[in-house]
Tab-separated table of C-alpha atoms in Angstrom:
chain	number	residue	atom	x	y	z
A	23	HIS	CA	-0.196	0.190	0.054
A	24	SER	CA	1.178	3.418	-0.843
A	25	TRP	CA	0.359	6.229	1.154
A	26	GLN	CA	-0.273	10.195	-0.150
A	27	ILE	CA	1.101	12.864	2.183
A	28	SER	CA	0.620	16.377	3.037
A	29	VAL	CA	1.817	18.283	5.687
A	30	ALA	CA	1.108	21.653	6.983
A	31	VAL	CA	3.493	23.526	9.252
A	32	HIS	CA	2.027	26.776	10.905
A	33	THR	CA	4.869	29.454	11.522
A	34	SER	CA	4.212	31.312	15.178
A	35	MET	CA	4.395	34.309	15.786
A	36	GLN	CA	7.332	34.835	17.950
A	37	GLU	CA	9.900	37.462	16.872
A	38	HIS	CA	12.505	36.240	14.237
A	39	ALA	CA	9.902	33.386	13.308
A	40	ALA	CA	9.500	34.222	9.576
A	41	SER	CA	12.308	32.893	7.499
A	42	ILE	CA	13.841	33.586	3.809
A	43	SER	CA	15.120	30.513	3.467
A	44	GLY	CA	12.457	28.092	4.697
A	45	ALA	CA	12.816	24.195	5.264
A	46	SER	CA	13.071	20.893	3.614
A	47	ILE	CA	11.371	17.333	5.247
A	48	GLN	CA	12.306	14.303	4.975
A	49	PHE	CA	10.288	10.842	6.255
A	50	GLN	CA	11.466	7.735	8.229
A	51	LEU	CA	9.804	4.728	6.464
A	52	GLU	CA	9.419	1.036	8.650
A	53	ASP	CA	12.447	0.211	7.476
A	54	GLY	CA	14.636	2.859	8.664
A	55	SER	CA	15.508	4.258	5.864
A	56	TRP	CA	15.257	7.918	5.277
A	57	THR	CA	13.085	9.554	2.141
A	58	VAL	CA	15.442	12.056	0.206
A	59	PRO	CA	14.600	15.305	1.521
A	60	HIS	CA	11.421	17.107	-0.204
A	61	SER	CA	10.881	21.206	-0.302
A	62	LEU	CA	8.794	22.515	2.325
A	63	CYS	CA	8.502	26.106	1.874
A	64	THR	CA	11.476	28.376	0.805
A	65	SER	CA	10.169	31.070	2.740
A	66	ALA	CA	7.436	31.677	5.281
A	67	ALA	CA	5.988	34.963	7.097
A	68	ALA	CA	4.758	35.091	10.706
A	69	GLY	CA	1.504	33.332	10.921
A	70	GLU	CA	1.511	31.677	7.632
A	71	VAL	CA	0.457	28.158	7.318
A	72	VAL	CA	3.107	26.584	5.022
A	73	VAL	CA	1.332	23.553	3.332
A	74	ALA	CA	2.880	20.840	1.077
A	75	GLN	CA	2.022	17.683	-0.545
A	76	TYR	CA	4.916	15.041	-1.149
A	77	PRO	CA	5.092	11.846	-3.453
A	78	ALA	CA	3.383	8.637	-2.099
A	79	LEU	CA	5.083	6.540	0.280
A	80	PRO	CA	5.692	2.943	0.002
A	81	GLY	CA	4.604	2.856	3.659
A	82	TRP	CA	3.476	4.802	6.755
A	83	PRO	CA	6.412	6.887	8.091
A	84	SER	CA	7.287	6.867	11.583
A	85	ARG	CA	9.128	9.713	11.617
A	86	LEU	CA	9.217	13.178	10.054
A	87	LYS	CA	12.206	15.416	9.920
A	88	LEU	CA	12.268	19.451	9.068
A	89	ILE	CA	15.422	20.698	8.066
A	90	ALA	CA	16.633	24.477	7.499
A	91	ASN	CA	17.418	25.559	4.158
A	92	GLY	CA	19.186	28.115	5.197
A	93	ASP	CA	20.730	30.405	7.936
A	94	ASP	CA	17.589	32.446	8.491
A	95	ALA	CA	15.292	31.188	11.246
A	96	TRP	CA	12.004	29.644	11.160
A	97	GLY	CA	9.553	29.267	14.406
A	98	TYR	CA	6.893	27.214	14.465
A	99	LYS	CA	4.122	26.345	16.474
A	100	THR	CA	2.028	23.660	14.986
A	101	ILE	CA	2.627	20.882	12.594
A	102	THR	CA	-0.293	18.425	11.169
A	103	ILE	CA	0.092	15.806	8.591
A	104	SER	CA	-2.334	13.492	6.813
A	105	ILE	CA	-1.621	10.482	5.571
A	106	GLY	CA	-3.837	8.603	3.391
A	107	GLY	CA	-6.679	10.675	4.623
A	108	GLU	CA	-5.941	10.269	8.292
A	109	SER	CA	-4.754	13.596	10.015
A	110	ARG	CA	-2.506	13.234	12.998
A	111	THR	CA	-0.816	16.015	14.801
A	112	ILE	CA	2.664	15.773	15.155
A	113	LEU	CA	3.281	19.101	17.415
A	114	ALA	CA	1.093	21.724	18.743
A	115	SER	CA	2.002	24.873	21.091
A	116	ASP	CA	0.048	28.018	21.533
A	117	ASP	CA	2.903	30.331	19.717
A	118	GLY	CA	5.885	27.874	19.633
A	119	SER	CA	8.844	28.601	21.700
A	120	MET	CA	10.878	32.098	21.845
A	121	TYR	CA	14.135	32.306	19.733
A	122	GLY	CA	16.694	30.725	21.456
A	123	GLU	CA	14.758	27.951	22.932
A	124	THR	CA	15.230	25.649	20.282
A	125	ALA	CA	12.072	23.160	20.459
A	126	CYS	CA	10.318	24.700	17.581
A	127	TRP	CA	12.723	26.151	15.686
A	128	VAL	CA	15.168	25.288	13.018
A	129	VAL	CA	18.234	27.201	11.293
A	130	ALA	CA	21.247	25.883	9.668
A	131	GLY	CA	24.841	27.592	10.725
A	132	VAL	CA	23.798	28.982	14.093
A	133	GLU	CA	25.848	27.460	17.491
A	134	GLY	CA	23.275	25.885	20.090
A	135	MET	CA	20.468	26.171	17.194
A	136	PRO	CA	18.834	22.589	15.626
A	137	ALA	CA	19.949	22.593	11.744
A	138	GLN	CA	17.245	20.195	11.923
A	139	GLN	CA	14.130	18.813	14.513
A	140	GLU	CA	12.656	14.957	14.161
A	141	PHE	CA	9.331	14.192	15.381
A	142	ARG	CA	7.676	10.765	15.841
A	143	VAL	CA	4.672	10.104	13.628
A	144	PRO	CA	1.705	8.760	15.206
A	145	GLY	CA	0.766	4.816	13.563
A	146	PRO	CA	-2.611	4.413	11.655
A	147	ALA	CA	-5.826	4.096	13.531
A	148	GLY	CA	-6.005	0.649	14.811
A	149	LYS	CA	-2.389	-0.542	14.303
A	150	ALA	CA	0.134	-1.110	17.417
A	151	PRO	CA	3.187	-3.561	17.685
A	152	VAL	CA	1.764	-6.650	19.625
A	153	HIS	CA	3.509	-6.054	22.444
A	154	ARG	CA	2.100	-2.771	22.742
A	155	ALA	CA	-1.256	-4.611	21.504
A	156	TRP	CA	-1.558	-6.547	24.183
A	157	GLY	CA	-1.312	-4.158	27.160
A	158	MET	CA	-3.942	-1.921	25.288
A	159	TYR	CA	-6.281	-4.659	24.587
A	160	ALA	CA	-6.216	-5.855	28.057
A	161	ALA	CA	-6.741	-2.345	29.239
A	162	ALA	CA	-9.622	-2.424	27.301
A	163	ALA	CA	-10.913	-5.183	28.372
A	164	SER	CA	-10.876	-4.634	32.298
A	165	HIS	CA	-12.137	-1.354	31.249
A	166	VAL	CA	-9.080	0.456	32.450
A	167	ASP	CA	-8.371	4.411	31.955
A	168	ILE	CA	-5.869	5.106	29.285
A	169	ARG	CA	-3.799	8.541	29.702
A	170	VAL	CA	-1.099	9.572	27.573
A	171	GLU	CA	1.603	12.461	29.337
A	172	PRO	CA	3.377	14.284	27.148
A	173	LEU	CA	7.217	14.395	27.596
A	174	LEU	CA	7.902	17.612	26.173
A	175	PRO	CA	8.286	21.218	27.900
A	176	SER	CA	5.273	22.660	29.650
A	177	SER	CA	4.305	25.360	26.731
A	178	LEU	CA	4.064	22.446	24.179
A	179	VAL	CA	1.461	19.529	23.822
A	180	MET	CA	1.975	16.325	22.222
A	181	ALA	CA	-1.200	15.114	20.029
A	182	PRO	CA	-2.568	13.020	20.801
A	183	SER	CA	-3.987	13.956	24.554
A	184	GLU	CA	-6.357	10.976	24.595
A	185	LEU	CA	-6.060	7.341	23.429
A	186	THR	CA	-8.347	5.313	21.089
A	187	VAL	CA	-8.311	1.590	21.687
A	188	PHE	CA	-9.707	0.221	18.892
A	189	PRO	CA	-10.826	-3.810	18.838
A	190	LEU	CA	-7.672	-5.647	17.890
A	191	ARG	CA	-7.836	-8.844	16.059
A	192	PHE	CA	-5.007	-11.141	16.284
A	193	ASP	CA	-4.354	-14.104	13.915
A	194	ARG	CA	-2.976	-17.433	15.008
A	195	ALA	CA	0.505	-16.685	12.944
A	196	THR	CA	0.839	-13.651	15.176
A	197	LEU	CA	-0.178	-15.127	18.588
A	198	THR	CA	2.574	-17.841	18.105
A	199	SER	CA	5.541	-15.829	16.805
């Protein structure tokens, strides 16, 4: 199965957030390899939402990487990805972070600032590795309340803040392997 992908990045209103050099993006595939970098934008105004479409991927990506195209910083506050029609919020914040706080910035060639940032892409609905699936299934079957706590600076919130558990089915090969 191949997946059509679009990514939307909302530029923050923080001082210096606008960029005249923009950024590129890469996706990590299931086998751990990375795609070639694709252009996300060549510039971004403060408050602008940059949206780009990408060639179909052979599988659901596990990570995405924002890469600065130059030495003009880009500050962003949200990142969303649509994969085969399913949307996921990758990063959400009220207005990013101040310049110098690296959580929501990319800039090449500036000491102490990241030239690239990697983000985890949540998997498709109803899919989980077997070792995680058993725990979710057991929790759902016994009506346990599942909560997800983000491990990010307090100004950021990683979505989803809720975990939806779908009924899981296992074939005999999965159960015995």
